[in-house]
XYZ file of C-alpha atoms in Angstrom:
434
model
C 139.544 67.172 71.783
C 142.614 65.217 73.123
C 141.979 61.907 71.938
C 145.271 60.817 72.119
C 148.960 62.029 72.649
C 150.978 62.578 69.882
C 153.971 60.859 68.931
C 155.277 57.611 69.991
C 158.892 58.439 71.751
C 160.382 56.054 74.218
C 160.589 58.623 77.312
C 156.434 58.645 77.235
C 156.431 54.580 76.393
C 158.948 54.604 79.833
C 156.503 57.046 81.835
C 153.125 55.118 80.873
C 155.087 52.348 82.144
C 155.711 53.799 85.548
C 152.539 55.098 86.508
C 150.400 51.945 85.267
C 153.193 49.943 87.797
C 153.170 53.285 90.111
C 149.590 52.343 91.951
C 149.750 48.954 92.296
C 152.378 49.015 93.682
C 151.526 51.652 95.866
C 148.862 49.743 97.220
C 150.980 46.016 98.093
C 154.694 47.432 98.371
C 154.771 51.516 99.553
C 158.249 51.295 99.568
C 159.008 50.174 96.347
C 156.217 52.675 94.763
C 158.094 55.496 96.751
C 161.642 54.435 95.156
C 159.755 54.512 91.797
C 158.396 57.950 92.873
C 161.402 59.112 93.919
C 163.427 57.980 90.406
C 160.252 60.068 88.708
C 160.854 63.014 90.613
C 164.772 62.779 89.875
C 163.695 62.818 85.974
C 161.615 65.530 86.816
C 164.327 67.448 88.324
C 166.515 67.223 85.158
C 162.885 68.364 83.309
C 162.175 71.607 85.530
C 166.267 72.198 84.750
C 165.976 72.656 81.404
C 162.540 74.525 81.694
C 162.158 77.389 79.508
C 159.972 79.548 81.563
C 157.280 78.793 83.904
C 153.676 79.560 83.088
C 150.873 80.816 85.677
C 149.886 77.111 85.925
C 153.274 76.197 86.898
C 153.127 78.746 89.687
C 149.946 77.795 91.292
C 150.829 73.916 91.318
C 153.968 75.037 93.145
C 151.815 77.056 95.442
C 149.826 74.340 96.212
C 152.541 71.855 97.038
C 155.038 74.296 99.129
C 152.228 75.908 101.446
C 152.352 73.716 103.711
C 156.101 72.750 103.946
C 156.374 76.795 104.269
C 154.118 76.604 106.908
C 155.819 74.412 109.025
C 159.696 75.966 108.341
C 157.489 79.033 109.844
C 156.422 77.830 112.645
C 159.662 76.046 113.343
C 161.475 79.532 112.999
C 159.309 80.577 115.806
C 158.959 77.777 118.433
C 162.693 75.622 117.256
C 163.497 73.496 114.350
C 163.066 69.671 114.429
C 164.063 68.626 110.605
C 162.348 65.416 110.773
C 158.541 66.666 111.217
C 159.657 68.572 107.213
C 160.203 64.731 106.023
C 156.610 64.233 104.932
C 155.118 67.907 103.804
C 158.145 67.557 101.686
C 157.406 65.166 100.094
C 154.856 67.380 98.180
C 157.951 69.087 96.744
C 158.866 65.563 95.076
C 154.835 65.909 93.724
C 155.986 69.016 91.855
C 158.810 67.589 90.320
C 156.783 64.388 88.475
C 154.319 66.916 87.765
C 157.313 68.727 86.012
C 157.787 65.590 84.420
C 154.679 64.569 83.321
C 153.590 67.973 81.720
C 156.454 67.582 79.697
C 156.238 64.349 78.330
C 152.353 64.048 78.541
C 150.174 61.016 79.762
C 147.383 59.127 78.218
C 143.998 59.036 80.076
C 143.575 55.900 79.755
C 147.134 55.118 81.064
C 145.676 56.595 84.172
C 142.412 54.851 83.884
C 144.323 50.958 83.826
C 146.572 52.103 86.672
C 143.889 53.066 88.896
C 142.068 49.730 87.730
C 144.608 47.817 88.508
C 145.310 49.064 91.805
C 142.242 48.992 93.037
C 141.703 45.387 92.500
C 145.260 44.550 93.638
C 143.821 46.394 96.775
C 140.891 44.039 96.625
C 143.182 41.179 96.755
C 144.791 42.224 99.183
C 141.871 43.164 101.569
C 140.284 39.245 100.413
C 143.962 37.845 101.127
C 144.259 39.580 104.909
C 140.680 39.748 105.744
C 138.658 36.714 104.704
C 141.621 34.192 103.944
C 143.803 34.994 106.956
C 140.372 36.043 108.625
C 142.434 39.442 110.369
C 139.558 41.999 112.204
C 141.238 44.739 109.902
C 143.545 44.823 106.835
C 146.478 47.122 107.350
C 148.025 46.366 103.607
C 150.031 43.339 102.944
C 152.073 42.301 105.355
C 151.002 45.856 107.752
C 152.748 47.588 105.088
C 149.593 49.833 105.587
C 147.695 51.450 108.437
C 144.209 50.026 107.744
C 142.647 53.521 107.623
C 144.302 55.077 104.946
C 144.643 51.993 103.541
C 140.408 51.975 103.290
C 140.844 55.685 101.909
C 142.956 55.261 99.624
C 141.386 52.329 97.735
C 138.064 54.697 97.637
C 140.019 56.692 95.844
C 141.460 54.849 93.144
C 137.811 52.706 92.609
C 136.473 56.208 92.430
C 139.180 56.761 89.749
C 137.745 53.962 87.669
C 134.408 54.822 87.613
C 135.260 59.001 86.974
C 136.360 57.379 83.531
C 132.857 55.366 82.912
C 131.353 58.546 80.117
C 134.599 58.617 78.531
C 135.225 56.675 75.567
C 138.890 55.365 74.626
C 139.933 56.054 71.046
C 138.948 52.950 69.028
C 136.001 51.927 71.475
C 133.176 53.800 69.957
C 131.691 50.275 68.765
C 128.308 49.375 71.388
C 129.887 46.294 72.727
C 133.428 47.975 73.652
C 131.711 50.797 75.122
C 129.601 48.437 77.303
C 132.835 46.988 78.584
C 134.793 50.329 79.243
C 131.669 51.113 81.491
C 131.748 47.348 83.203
C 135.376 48.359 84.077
C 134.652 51.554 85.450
C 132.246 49.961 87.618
C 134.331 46.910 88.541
C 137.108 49.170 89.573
C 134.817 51.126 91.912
C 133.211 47.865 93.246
C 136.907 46.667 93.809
C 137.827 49.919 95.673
C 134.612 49.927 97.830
C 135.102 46.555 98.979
C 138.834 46.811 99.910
C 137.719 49.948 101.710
C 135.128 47.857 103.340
C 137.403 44.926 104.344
C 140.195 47.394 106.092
C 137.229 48.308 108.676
C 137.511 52.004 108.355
C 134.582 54.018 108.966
C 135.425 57.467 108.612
C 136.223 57.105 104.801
C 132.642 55.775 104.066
C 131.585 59.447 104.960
C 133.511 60.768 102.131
C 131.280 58.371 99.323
C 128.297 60.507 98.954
C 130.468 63.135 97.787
C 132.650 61.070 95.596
C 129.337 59.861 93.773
C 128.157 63.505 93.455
C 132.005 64.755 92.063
C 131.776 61.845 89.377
C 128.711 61.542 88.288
C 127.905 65.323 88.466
C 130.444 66.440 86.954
C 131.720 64.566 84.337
C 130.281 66.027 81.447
C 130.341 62.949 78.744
C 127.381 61.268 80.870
C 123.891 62.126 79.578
C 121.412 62.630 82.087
C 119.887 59.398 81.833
C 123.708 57.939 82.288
C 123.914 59.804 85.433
C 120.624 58.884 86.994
C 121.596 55.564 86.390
C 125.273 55.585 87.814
C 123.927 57.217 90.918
C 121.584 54.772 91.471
C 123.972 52.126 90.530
C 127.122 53.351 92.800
C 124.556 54.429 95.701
C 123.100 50.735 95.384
C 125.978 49.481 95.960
C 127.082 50.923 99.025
C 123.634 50.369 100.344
C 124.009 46.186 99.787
C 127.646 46.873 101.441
C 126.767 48.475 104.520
C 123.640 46.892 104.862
C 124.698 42.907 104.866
C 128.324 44.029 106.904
C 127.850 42.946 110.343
C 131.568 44.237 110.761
C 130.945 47.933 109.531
C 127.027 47.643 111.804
C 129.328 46.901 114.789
C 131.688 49.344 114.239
C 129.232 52.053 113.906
C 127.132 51.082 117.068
C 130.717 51.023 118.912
C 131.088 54.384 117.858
C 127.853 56.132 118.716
C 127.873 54.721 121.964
C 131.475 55.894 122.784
C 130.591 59.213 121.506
C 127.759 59.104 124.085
C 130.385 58.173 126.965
C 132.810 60.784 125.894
C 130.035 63.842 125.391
C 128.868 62.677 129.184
C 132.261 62.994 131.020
C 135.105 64.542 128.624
C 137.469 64.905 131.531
C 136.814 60.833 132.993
C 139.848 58.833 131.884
C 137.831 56.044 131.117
C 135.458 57.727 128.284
C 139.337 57.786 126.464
C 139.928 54.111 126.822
C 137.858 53.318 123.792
C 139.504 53.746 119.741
C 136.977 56.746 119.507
C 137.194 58.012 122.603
C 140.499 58.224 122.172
C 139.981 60.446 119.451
C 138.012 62.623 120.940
C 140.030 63.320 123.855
C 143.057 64.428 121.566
C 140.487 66.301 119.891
C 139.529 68.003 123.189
C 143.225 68.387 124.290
C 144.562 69.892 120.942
C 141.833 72.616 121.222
C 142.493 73.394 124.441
C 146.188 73.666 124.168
C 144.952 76.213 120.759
C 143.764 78.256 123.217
C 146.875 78.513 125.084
C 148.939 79.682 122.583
C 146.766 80.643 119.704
C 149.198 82.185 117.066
C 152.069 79.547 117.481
C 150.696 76.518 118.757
C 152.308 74.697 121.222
C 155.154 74.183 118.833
C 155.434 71.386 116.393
C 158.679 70.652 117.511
C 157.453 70.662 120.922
C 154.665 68.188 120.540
C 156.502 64.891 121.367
C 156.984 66.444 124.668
C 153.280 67.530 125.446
C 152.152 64.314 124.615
C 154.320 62.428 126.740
C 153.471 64.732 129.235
C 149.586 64.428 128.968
C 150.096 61.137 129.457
C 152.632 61.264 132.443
C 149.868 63.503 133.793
C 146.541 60.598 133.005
C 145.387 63.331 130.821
C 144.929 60.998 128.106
C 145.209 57.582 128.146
C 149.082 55.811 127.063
C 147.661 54.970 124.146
C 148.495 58.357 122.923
C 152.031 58.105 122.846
C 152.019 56.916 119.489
C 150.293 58.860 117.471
C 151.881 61.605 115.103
C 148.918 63.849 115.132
C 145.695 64.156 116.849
C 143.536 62.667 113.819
C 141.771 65.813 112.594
C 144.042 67.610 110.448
C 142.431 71.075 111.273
C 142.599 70.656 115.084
C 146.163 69.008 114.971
C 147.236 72.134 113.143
C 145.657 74.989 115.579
C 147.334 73.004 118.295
C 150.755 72.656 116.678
C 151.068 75.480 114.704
C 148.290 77.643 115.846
C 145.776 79.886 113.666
C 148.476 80.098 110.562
C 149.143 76.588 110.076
C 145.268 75.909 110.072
C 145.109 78.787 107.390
C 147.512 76.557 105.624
C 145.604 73.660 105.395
C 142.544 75.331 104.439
C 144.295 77.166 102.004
C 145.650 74.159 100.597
C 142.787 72.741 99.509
C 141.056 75.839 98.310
C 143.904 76.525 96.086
C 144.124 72.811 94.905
C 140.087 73.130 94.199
C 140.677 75.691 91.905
C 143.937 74.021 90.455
C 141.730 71.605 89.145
C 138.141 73.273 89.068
C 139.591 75.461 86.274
C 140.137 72.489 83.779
C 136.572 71.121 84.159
C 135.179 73.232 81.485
C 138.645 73.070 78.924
C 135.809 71.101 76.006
C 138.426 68.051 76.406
C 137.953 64.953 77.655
C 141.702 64.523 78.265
C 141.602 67.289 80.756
C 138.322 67.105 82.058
C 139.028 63.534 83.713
C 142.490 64.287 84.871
C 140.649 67.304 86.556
C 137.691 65.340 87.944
C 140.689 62.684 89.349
C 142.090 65.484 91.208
C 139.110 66.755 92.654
C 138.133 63.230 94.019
C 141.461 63.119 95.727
C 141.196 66.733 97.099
C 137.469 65.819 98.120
C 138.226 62.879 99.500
C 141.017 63.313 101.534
C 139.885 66.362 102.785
C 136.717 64.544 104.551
C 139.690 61.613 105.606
C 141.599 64.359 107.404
C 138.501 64.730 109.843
C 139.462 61.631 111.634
C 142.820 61.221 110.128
C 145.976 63.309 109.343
C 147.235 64.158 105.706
C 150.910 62.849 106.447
C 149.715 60.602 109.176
C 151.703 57.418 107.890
C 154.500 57.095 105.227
C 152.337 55.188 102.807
C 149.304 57.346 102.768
C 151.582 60.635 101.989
C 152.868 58.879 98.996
C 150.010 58.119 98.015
C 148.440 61.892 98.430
C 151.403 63.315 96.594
C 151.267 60.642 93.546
C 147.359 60.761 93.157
C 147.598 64.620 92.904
C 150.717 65.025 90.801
C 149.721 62.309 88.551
C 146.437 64.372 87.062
C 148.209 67.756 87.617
C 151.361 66.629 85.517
C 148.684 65.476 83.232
C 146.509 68.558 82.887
C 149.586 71.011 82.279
C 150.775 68.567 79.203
C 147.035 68.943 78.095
C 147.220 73.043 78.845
C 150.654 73.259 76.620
C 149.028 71.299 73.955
C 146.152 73.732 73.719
C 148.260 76.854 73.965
C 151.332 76.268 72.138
C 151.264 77.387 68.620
C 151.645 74.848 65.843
C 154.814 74.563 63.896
C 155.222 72.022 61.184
C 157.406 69.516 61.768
C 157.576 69.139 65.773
C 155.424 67.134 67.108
C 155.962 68.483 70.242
C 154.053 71.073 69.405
C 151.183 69.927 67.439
C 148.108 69.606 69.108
C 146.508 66.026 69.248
C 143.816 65.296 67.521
């Protein structure tokens, strides 16, 4: 079992450092969590440099962070390049380099555990800050560093990150009473998380939570089943009490059914568009329609800026639509920009990320098991947020995709080296910890 990592050099002292700061930050000041990131992924640079060899892990990470960049140089060959649309994607690339980094140097759990804690209650502060003090409809970060959705999604994740860690015991906590407050923590965190999430006003995050719950308390195996029972009752309680005293999320729901009504009734009147959901829906509408124009290519991601402003020249859809990035369903957005082979992308993305981290579920390791579970909640999770939403939608929310998945992955290949490397006396590098 990897209780703890061995060895005390300063290079892990300086990365523990960085990734308890790294979400946080993430959360009040993007930008200055995407310098950090990018200073990580220039360390991890000089680490994949002086690589030995690469192992099968190695590969399949790499897989899973270049599909999609490959995907749109592809489609680019085809309908003309635009280098800016690669800016984002590619920033998955900079994911595999602090992965680099971390599986070489290793990470603590529990480093991971205080990180996420602390950023989802600095995202709780936030959200209490912009919403109730300033009294702002919506919290879109501090300051609108933020769009309020991912913003919402992204503090699910990291409360979700907290309580992933509630059956898991730090080293030196075995005592009753330390225990007890690990578990308060885990809970706290996901409380924090939930109401941040609550306080941005997004909705479709909240559909994500039942399967959240089920990834966390289903499988983490160092629950017992009377633990479980209880933290689904407890986590499911609690989103129950949220929804059910919010007047703001009741609102925004009834606003929603009834402009899906409008929009299902006339699909083609302007006006069922002028509404934030019908809105949606009408992109959703165009995008599959302009699929079935051009169903192998798209109409061309570097063509889209163009087709938009045209739809709009036209009344298609309403001038609200100028400026958005993407249609806000990553599937649909795909088949209309890049046709059926960027949408095979995207699916393949996350099937190859699920069993990334699926396969170190049963490694008999706490260490790995939670880092795996993390990445599942953020492959889960943003997977049901790209139903309304886009994956590299807004500049904060891709950092935070690519630094909640290569933080766990980094983790899970130091963990996989530490298993698999043979012990010689002497190095600590390659003892195993104990």
């Amino acid at each position: 079992m990897l209780n703890r990592i061995p060895g005390t050099s300063s290079s892990r002292l300086a990365l523990s450092i960085c990734i308890l700061l790294a979400l946080p930050l993430l959360m009040a000041f993007p930008r200055t969590a995407g310098s950090l990131m990018g200073v990580l992924a220039l360390a991890g640079l000089a680490a994949l440099a002086t690589e030995r060899r690469f192992r099968f892990i190695d590969w399949h990470f790499l897989a899973f962070c270049m599909i999609l960049p490959a995907a749109y140089m592809w489609n680019m060959m085809i309908t003309g390049w635009e280098t800016d649309i690669l800016d984002r994607p590619i920033h998955l690339f900079a994911g595999f380099l602090i992965y680099c980094l971390i599986g070489r140097i290793g990470l603590h759990r529990n480093t991971l555990f205080y990180a996420a804690l602390l950023g989802a209650f600095t995202a709780l502060g936030i959200a209490v800050y912009e919403g109730v003090y300033l009294g702002n409809a919506r919290v879109f970060g501090l300051g609108n560093r933020w769009n309020a959705v991912p913003f919402g999604n992204f503090s699910l994740i990291v409360g979700f990150f907290c309580v992933a860690a509630a059956g898991l015991v730090p080293r030196g906590l075995e005592a009753p009473a330390p225990r007890r407050l690990h578990l308060l923590l885990s809970f706290a965190g996901v409380v924090a998380g939930l109401t941040a999430s609550l306080l941005s006003g997004t909705r479709g995050g909240w559909v994500a939570i039942p399967l959240l719950v089920l990834l966390c308390v289903f499988l983490n195996d160092q629950l017992s089943r009377r633990s479980r029972g209880l933290a689904l009752i407890v986590i499911l309680g609690v989103v129950t009490v949220f929804f059910s005293t919010s007047d703001r999320m009741h609102s925004r729901v009834s606003e929603a059914q009834a402009q899906i009504t409008q929009f299902i009734a006339a699909p083609d009147d302007p006006k069922s568009h002028a509404a934030p959901v019908g809105v949606r829906l009408g992109m959703w509408y165009w995008g599959i329609k302009k699929f079935m124009e051009h169903p192998l290519t798209g109409m061309g991601l570097s063509a889209y800026e163009e087709e938009r402003k045209a739809a709009v020249d036209s009344g298609e859809l309403p001038p609200d639509f100028i400026g958005y990035a993407n249609l806000h369903n990553e599937i649909i957005t795909s088949l209309a920009l890049g046709g059926l082979p960027s949408a095979l992308a995207v699916i393949a993305f996350w099937i190859i990320g699920w069993r990334f981290f699926h396969a170190h579920l049963k490694a008999g390791n706490q260490e790995e098991h939670y880092f795996a579970l993390c990445g599942l909640l953020v492959l889960v999770g943003t997977a049901v947020f790209a139903m309304t939403e886009g994956l590299f939608g807004t500049s904060p929310g891709t950092k935070a995709l690519v630094l909640c998945l290569a933080v766990p992955a980094g983790a899970i290949r130091y963990c996989e080296r530490m298993r698999t490397a043979p012990v010689c006396s002497g190095s600590a590098e390659q003892q195993p910890a104990t």
